[in-house]
Amino acid sequence: MALPHGLKVLLPVLALVAAAPAMAQPDYAAAIKADYDKDLGALWDHFHRNPELSHMEVKTAARMAKELRATGAEVTEKVGGTGVVAVLRNGPGPVVLLRADMDGLPVKEASGLSNMSVARQVGVDGIENPVMHACGHDTHIVGLVATARRLVAMKDRWSGTVVMIGQPAEERIAGAKAMLADGLYTRFPKPDYALAWHVNSLLPTGTVSASEDIQYSSSDSIDITVPGVGAHGAAPHTGKDPVYIASQLVIALQGIISREKPPLKPGVITVGAFHAGTKHNIISDHADLQVTVRANDEDTRAMLIAAIRRVSANVGRLNGLPEDKLPVVKVIEGTPVTKNDPALTRRLNAVMVQTLGEEAVVPFEQKTMGAEDFAYFVQADHKVPGYYFAVGGTPRAALDAAEAGGPPVPSHHSPLFKIAPEPAIVTGATAMTAAVLELMKKP
Ligand SMILES: [Zn+2]
Ligand SMILES: [Zn+2]
């Protein structure tokens, strides 16, 4: 009795399944997977064990140059420091830039992976630190090699010039600017389109996601030095205490967010470092703050930075610091908002649906105010439309378990960060190959 009833329910379902188009993975997806199994997995293992800090990606760049040269691309090294540029010419047609960032982070890996990094390196700041690929840039560079190999294998299916770059120092939002300043758009073919992807630990493996507008916020790193007048800790009236003044400043800066910034415009001010003093009973002669500022539009960005300058100076005045010894505010580095080109994004998101399937293309949702220096490649004055997409890096089961109260998924930059390399690289390279074939297809 139960059986016929069950069948009645099952049959329409089967009919539906049969009617739906089979999820056609393109032929090159299997080739990328085979390439991963054969040697790209080992290449990822190598990069994961041997991360290098921003601006110091010397061995990584040399290996990337070797891998890209082996595909037949013309490779130029040391562009903007350790940057690598590989040009693949294949007849007339558009120029498409593919960017992968190469740097690791000063983090001691505790991911539990069998190929955990034990590397240490002296950074540009002169300080030795443990190093880890704690943002997944190792998957990006292997993905670029995978894409290069596939494009060479399918030269009959596209026409034009692909410019592939291994970019240094993304984590210091400095490498893109350095490569442009070193002639990326003048010494090499200037792109008609610029593409990049980033693995994302909050997205399930096998998925991609791209915004038709803002993909990443702007970011500015600001140093504030608060001068003081040193004194004995028991005689505060004889000095000017910079710890006290800088503490007021830390609080006052948050007033910019809550009382000055329009509430419907996103923005963040975070004081990430506060250093002052040497000992219990000495009033220091200065305090140093390191601040990050995020925004989603240039007006808010400029307003926040101007307000930080004004509030810093006036907190100094409030405490009686003389005009020539007010807090000094310096913008050390910054990057604009990373915006995707809306028309290009609609076009390529449709290609992602065709290539990976409807469910694999997740609607974009900006969850944090993370930043990216890819923004420099697609600034309006270059007239280079950009498409930047996220690629899932965590198995769905792990995300579901975390949502059900299980172990949390470690965030990017955490010592526990780990992504599933194979699906990230295979999906990223498949998606990137699909995008290039669309933009460069033979007429
Ligand atoms: Zn990062
Ligand atoms: Zn990153």
XYZ file of C-alpha atoms and ligand atoms in Angstrom:
445
model
C 0.000 0.000 0.000
C 2.728 2.370 0.816
C 4.556 1.511 -2.360
C 2.070 2.726 -5.008
C 1.552 5.923 -3.017
C 5.297 6.472 -2.883
C 5.632 5.905 -6.593
C 2.983 8.493 -7.337
C 5.079 11.049 -5.498
C 8.310 9.895 -7.048
C 7.262 9.863 -10.684
C 6.658 13.593 -11.129
C 9.993 14.234 -9.413
C 11.772 11.933 -11.843
C 10.022 13.655 -14.734
C 11.256 17.010 -13.458
C 14.811 15.769 -13.142
C 14.688 14.374 -16.661
C 13.320 17.667 -18.021
C 16.010 19.801 -16.384
C 19.093 20.323 -18.535
C 22.011 18.279 -17.295
C 24.512 20.528 -15.531
C 27.018 20.670 -18.309
C 30.478 21.219 -16.894
C 32.625 22.419 -19.771
C 35.196 20.016 -21.201
C 38.071 22.087 -19.836
C 36.833 21.710 -16.221
C 37.773 18.029 -16.320
C 41.133 18.915 -17.851
C 41.829 21.432 -15.056
C 40.890 18.811 -12.459
C 43.199 16.286 -14.139
C 45.981 18.880 -14.182
C 45.398 19.472 -10.457
C 45.645 15.759 -9.722
C 48.762 15.428 -11.866
C 50.848 18.345 -10.628
C 48.979 21.524 -9.697
C 48.111 19.971 -6.316
C 51.838 19.562 -5.716
C 52.414 23.167 -6.832
C 49.821 24.353 -4.297
C 51.496 22.223 -1.637
C 54.820 23.914 -2.480
C 53.414 27.447 -2.305
C 51.479 26.691 0.881
C 54.608 25.429 2.653
C 56.701 28.366 1.394
C 54.742 31.603 1.845
C 56.524 34.960 1.642
C 55.654 38.356 3.079
C 54.459 41.385 1.099
C 57.163 42.914 -1.156
C 59.400 39.905 -0.336
C 57.791 37.340 -2.694
C 61.125 36.617 -4.391
C 61.005 32.809 -4.575
C 57.261 32.779 -5.239
C 57.732 35.201 -8.134
C 60.631 33.176 -9.557
C 58.524 30.001 -9.469
C 55.549 31.793 -11.032
C 57.811 33.152 -13.783
C 59.081 29.626 -14.453
C 55.585 28.092 -14.539
C 54.166 30.812 -16.790
C 57.207 30.782 -19.094
C 56.706 27.029 -19.510
C 53.286 27.737 -21.053
C 54.973 29.749 -23.826
C 54.082 33.192 -22.454
C 56.617 36.061 -22.651
C 57.542 36.668 -19.032
C 58.980 39.829 -17.471
C 60.077 39.778 -13.849
C 60.608 42.446 -11.191
C 57.751 44.687 -12.314
C 56.855 46.940 -9.379
C 59.253 45.075 -7.087
C 58.647 41.339 -7.259
C 55.771 41.475 -9.771
C 55.599 39.037 -12.687
C 53.990 39.859 -16.053
C 53.311 37.053 -18.555
C 51.965 37.985 -21.978
C 50.267 35.343 -24.089
C 49.704 36.507 -27.665
C 47.237 34.680 -29.868
C 46.324 36.828 -32.840
C 44.140 39.927 -33.080
C 41.516 40.729 -30.485
C 41.029 42.231 -27.063
C 43.608 42.383 -24.285
C 42.477 40.743 -21.047
C 44.380 41.138 -17.769
C 44.267 38.246 -15.279
C 45.604 39.091 -11.851
C 46.656 36.816 -9.002
C 48.188 38.147 -5.784
C 51.180 36.303 -4.354
C 51.831 37.398 -0.759
C 51.399 35.622 2.556
C 50.901 37.149 6.012
C 52.884 37.434 9.254
C 50.798 34.737 10.970
C 51.942 31.491 12.628
C 49.962 28.737 10.969
C 47.861 26.528 13.247
C 45.467 25.148 10.643
C 46.302 21.525 11.361
C 46.917 20.856 7.654
C 49.588 18.268 6.889
C 51.507 20.876 4.869
C 51.380 23.662 7.465
C 53.917 26.416 6.944
C 56.787 26.692 9.407
C 58.375 29.498 7.377
C 59.774 32.642 8.974
C 60.918 35.767 7.159
C 62.214 39.262 7.855
C 59.685 41.665 6.383
C 60.190 45.101 4.834
C 59.812 46.510 8.350
C 62.961 44.613 9.423
C 61.029 42.393 11.813
C 61.190 38.593 11.558
C 57.838 36.852 11.736
C 56.308 33.469 11.028
C 54.644 33.481 7.602
C 51.449 31.801 6.441
C 49.233 31.856 3.382
C 46.398 32.916 5.667
C 44.351 34.611 2.943
C 44.498 31.887 0.295
C 46.663 33.724 -2.243
C 48.422 30.390 -2.831
C 45.215 29.169 -4.500
C 45.095 32.294 -6.683
C 48.561 31.824 -8.157
C 48.062 28.108 -8.784
C 44.702 28.998 -10.355
C 46.495 31.428 -12.673
C 48.920 28.709 -13.806
C 45.966 26.348 -14.343
C 44.172 28.978 -16.443
C 47.306 29.745 -18.483
C 47.818 26.071 -19.309
C 44.190 25.625 -20.345
C 44.192 28.723 -22.550
C 47.344 27.536 -24.309
C 45.777 24.103 -24.826
C 42.684 25.754 -26.382
C 44.337 28.431 -28.525
C 42.006 27.585 -31.399
C 39.021 28.768 -29.346
C 40.055 32.362 -28.640
C 41.912 35.245 -30.194
C 43.679 38.213 -28.617
C 46.251 38.834 -25.891
C 46.134 37.649 -22.297
C 48.273 39.529 -19.773
C 48.721 37.473 -16.613
C 50.215 39.055 -13.535
C 51.586 37.754 -10.268
C 51.074 40.778 -8.047
C 53.118 41.482 -4.943
C 52.001 43.070 -1.673
C 48.221 42.931 -1.919
C 48.050 42.652 1.860
C 49.728 46.027 2.126
C 47.494 47.401 -0.644
C 50.674 48.510 -2.361
C 51.518 46.007 -5.101
C 48.942 47.033 -7.715
C 50.003 50.659 -7.447
C 53.676 49.669 -7.681
C 53.112 47.592 -10.831
C 51.162 50.414 -12.501
C 53.862 52.917 -11.534
C 56.427 50.570 -13.114
C 54.619 50.681 -16.452
C 52.140 47.798 -16.339
C 49.781 49.723 -18.646
C 52.515 51.302 -20.819
C 55.318 48.730 -21.177
C 52.845 45.884 -21.734
C 49.597 45.695 -23.751
C 46.971 47.813 -21.992
C 43.952 45.692 -21.056
C 40.424 46.126 -22.367
C 39.224 44.149 -19.352
C 40.760 43.247 -15.985
C 39.726 40.093 -14.112
C 40.617 38.574 -10.749
C 39.202 36.218 -8.142
C 39.609 35.694 -4.434
C 38.895 32.519 -2.533
C 36.310 33.100 0.198
C 36.047 30.907 3.293
C 32.417 31.925 3.886
C 31.233 30.605 0.505
C 30.722 26.898 -0.193
C 33.153 25.162 -2.537
C 32.033 25.033 -6.149
C 30.353 28.442 -6.008
C 31.250 31.899 -7.300
C 29.843 35.331 -6.505
C 30.332 38.755 -8.074
C 28.775 42.125 -7.356
C 27.381 44.306 -10.129
C 28.598 47.260 -8.091
C 30.851 47.319 -5.010
C 32.895 44.208 -4.407
C 35.225 45.682 -1.787
C 35.399 48.817 0.351
C 38.101 51.453 0.299
C 40.829 51.168 2.909
C 43.262 53.698 4.314
C 46.010 53.019 6.848
C 46.624 56.044 9.024
C 49.354 56.637 11.604
C 48.663 59.175 14.347
C 51.472 60.360 16.583
C 50.323 62.109 19.751
C 53.125 64.195 21.246
C 53.428 64.580 24.994
C 55.861 65.957 27.516
C 57.661 63.274 29.500
C 57.594 63.422 33.280
C 57.665 61.341 36.471
C 54.504 59.284 36.882
C 54.113 60.781 40.342
C 54.170 64.347 38.976
C 51.729 64.353 36.055
C 51.171 68.124 36.338
C 54.745 68.716 35.190
C 54.238 66.950 31.845
C 51.638 66.234 29.176
C 50.482 62.638 29.295
C 50.138 61.262 25.726
C 48.519 58.020 26.973
C 45.674 60.032 28.455
C 45.376 62.279 25.394
C 45.521 59.385 22.916
C 42.917 57.498 24.974
C 40.541 60.446 24.576
C 41.320 60.434 20.883
C 40.464 56.720 20.518
C 37.019 57.436 21.975
C 36.521 60.693 20.040
C 37.258 58.963 16.704
C 34.207 56.731 17.156
C 32.093 59.887 17.443
C 32.909 60.555 13.790
C 31.199 57.274 12.890
C 28.170 57.725 15.124
C 27.615 61.517 14.925
C 29.144 62.821 11.695
C 28.905 60.106 9.072
C 25.470 59.819 7.460
C 23.959 56.686 9.026
C 23.021 55.139 5.679
C 26.591 55.379 4.361
C 28.766 52.498 5.580
C 32.062 53.345 7.232
C 34.481 51.983 9.836
C 37.267 53.516 11.909
C 39.304 50.943 13.845
C 42.271 51.765 16.049
C 44.222 48.568 15.568
C 47.371 49.489 17.472
C 48.139 51.787 20.422
C 51.749 51.969 21.567
C 53.153 54.228 24.269
C 55.453 54.259 27.211
C 58.143 52.062 28.675
C 57.458 51.726 32.405
C 54.876 52.067 35.206
C 56.101 55.350 36.606
C 57.215 57.267 33.543
C 54.941 59.566 31.585
C 55.936 58.986 27.984
C 56.699 61.741 25.518
C 54.584 60.300 22.710
C 51.906 57.759 21.842
C 51.382 56.115 18.449
C 48.077 54.930 17.027
C 47.568 52.860 13.885
C 44.142 53.268 12.389
C 42.278 51.662 9.490
C 39.452 53.521 7.757
C 36.865 51.877 5.475
C 34.143 53.338 3.265
C 31.986 52.402 0.295
C 32.199 55.716 -1.565
C 34.832 58.374 -2.135
C 32.883 61.197 -0.430
C 32.531 59.255 2.820
C 36.167 58.183 2.563
C 37.346 61.802 2.226
C 34.996 62.972 4.983
C 36.274 60.350 7.451
C 39.932 61.187 6.793
C 39.312 64.950 7.100
C 37.394 64.403 10.337
C 40.210 62.253 11.778
C 42.640 65.140 11.093
C 40.319 67.710 12.703
C 39.441 65.612 15.765
C 43.087 64.644 16.351
C 44.276 68.251 16.287
C 41.467 69.431 18.529
C 41.855 66.679 21.121
C 45.449 67.907 21.305
C 44.305 71.523 21.769
C 41.724 70.442 24.372
C 44.599 69.052 26.423
C 46.734 72.150 26.077
C 49.241 70.929 23.521
C 50.840 73.895 21.737
C 49.998 74.554 18.052
C 53.383 73.252 16.901
C 52.978 70.005 18.902
C 49.511 68.854 17.938
C 48.918 65.192 16.979
C 50.306 64.377 13.525
C 48.051 62.396 11.154
C 49.647 60.588 8.184
C 47.864 58.501 5.568
C 50.419 55.729 4.968
C 48.670 53.696 2.299
C 45.220 53.379 0.813
C 43.075 51.871 -1.877
C 39.814 53.051 -3.438
C 36.568 51.095 -3.503
C 36.757 48.047 -5.810
C 33.819 48.387 -8.187
C 32.860 45.890 -10.829
C 31.685 47.162 -14.189
C 27.906 46.543 -14.166
C 27.503 45.547 -17.837
C 30.596 43.334 -17.846
C 29.475 41.706 -14.597
C 25.999 40.917 -15.932
C 27.585 39.415 -19.042
C 30.123 37.295 -17.165
C 27.757 36.271 -14.355
C 25.537 34.823 -17.100
C 28.582 32.915 -18.393
C 29.150 31.583 -14.859
C 25.570 30.273 -14.762
C 26.102 28.519 -18.120
C 29.485 27.156 -17.075
C 28.981 26.143 -13.450
C 25.195 25.895 -13.144
C 22.527 28.114 -11.649
C 23.087 27.061 -8.022
C 26.822 27.682 -8.256
C 26.353 31.418 -8.763
C 25.562 32.927 -5.372
C 24.039 36.432 -5.237
C 26.665 38.831 -3.951
C 26.341 40.088 -0.412
C 28.905 42.439 1.119
C 29.380 41.064 4.638
C 32.379 43.051 5.858
C 34.317 46.127 4.793
C 37.308 44.204 3.467
C 39.432 45.925 0.819
C 41.480 45.041 -2.263
C 44.052 46.924 -4.272
C 42.693 45.421 -7.507
C 40.746 48.707 -7.420
C 43.809 50.448 -8.900
C 43.687 48.378 -12.085
C 40.095 49.415 -12.788
C 40.037 53.066 -11.730
C 37.858 55.204 -13.968
C 40.821 57.107 -15.453
C 42.256 53.878 -16.925
C 38.912 53.105 -18.598
C 39.448 49.391 -17.893
C 36.210 47.669 -16.877
C 36.758 45.082 -14.158
C 35.203 41.817 -13.045
C 36.269 40.562 -9.628
C 34.603 37.478 -8.244
C 34.700 35.412 -5.088
C 35.253 31.652 -5.237
C 33.968 29.331 -2.495
C 36.648 27.763 -0.324
C 34.878 25.828 2.441
C 32.951 22.549 1.989
C 29.232 23.120 2.464
C 29.118 20.513 5.255
C 31.578 22.579 7.324
C 29.559 25.774 6.754
C 26.314 23.979 7.691
C 27.928 22.519 10.826
C 29.145 25.980 11.859
C 25.678 27.420 11.365
C 24.205 24.635 13.506
C 26.485 25.673 16.388
C 29.454 23.454 15.510
C 33.053 24.577 15.099
C 33.211 28.031 13.502
C 34.755 28.440 10.054
C 38.062 30.275 10.629
C 38.215 33.685 9.015
C 40.803 34.905 6.545
C 44.008 36.059 8.281
C 43.376 33.661 11.199
C 46.116 31.129 12.170
C 43.391 28.489 11.775
C 42.447 29.598 8.237
C 42.170 26.729 5.817
C 40.369 26.310 2.583
C 39.829 23.275 0.405
C 42.504 23.882 -2.247
C 41.320 21.558 -4.980
C 37.754 22.804 -5.434
C 38.882 26.421 -4.964
C 41.577 26.170 -7.636
C 39.538 24.053 -10.057
C 36.440 26.267 -9.733
C 38.463 29.488 -9.873
C 40.425 28.401 -12.943
C 37.330 27.000 -14.685
C 35.433 30.243 -14.088
C 38.362 32.375 -15.220
C 38.839 30.263 -18.364
C 35.130 30.615 -19.149
C 35.340 34.395 -18.723
C 38.350 34.661 -21.054
C 36.725 32.454 -23.705
C 33.636 34.679 -23.579
C 35.578 37.939 -23.894
C 37.993 36.645 -26.542
C 35.883 34.234 -28.535
C 36.678 34.048 -32.215
C 34.263 36.052 -34.336
Zn 44.025 39.133 3.057
Zn 43.534 38.219 0.198
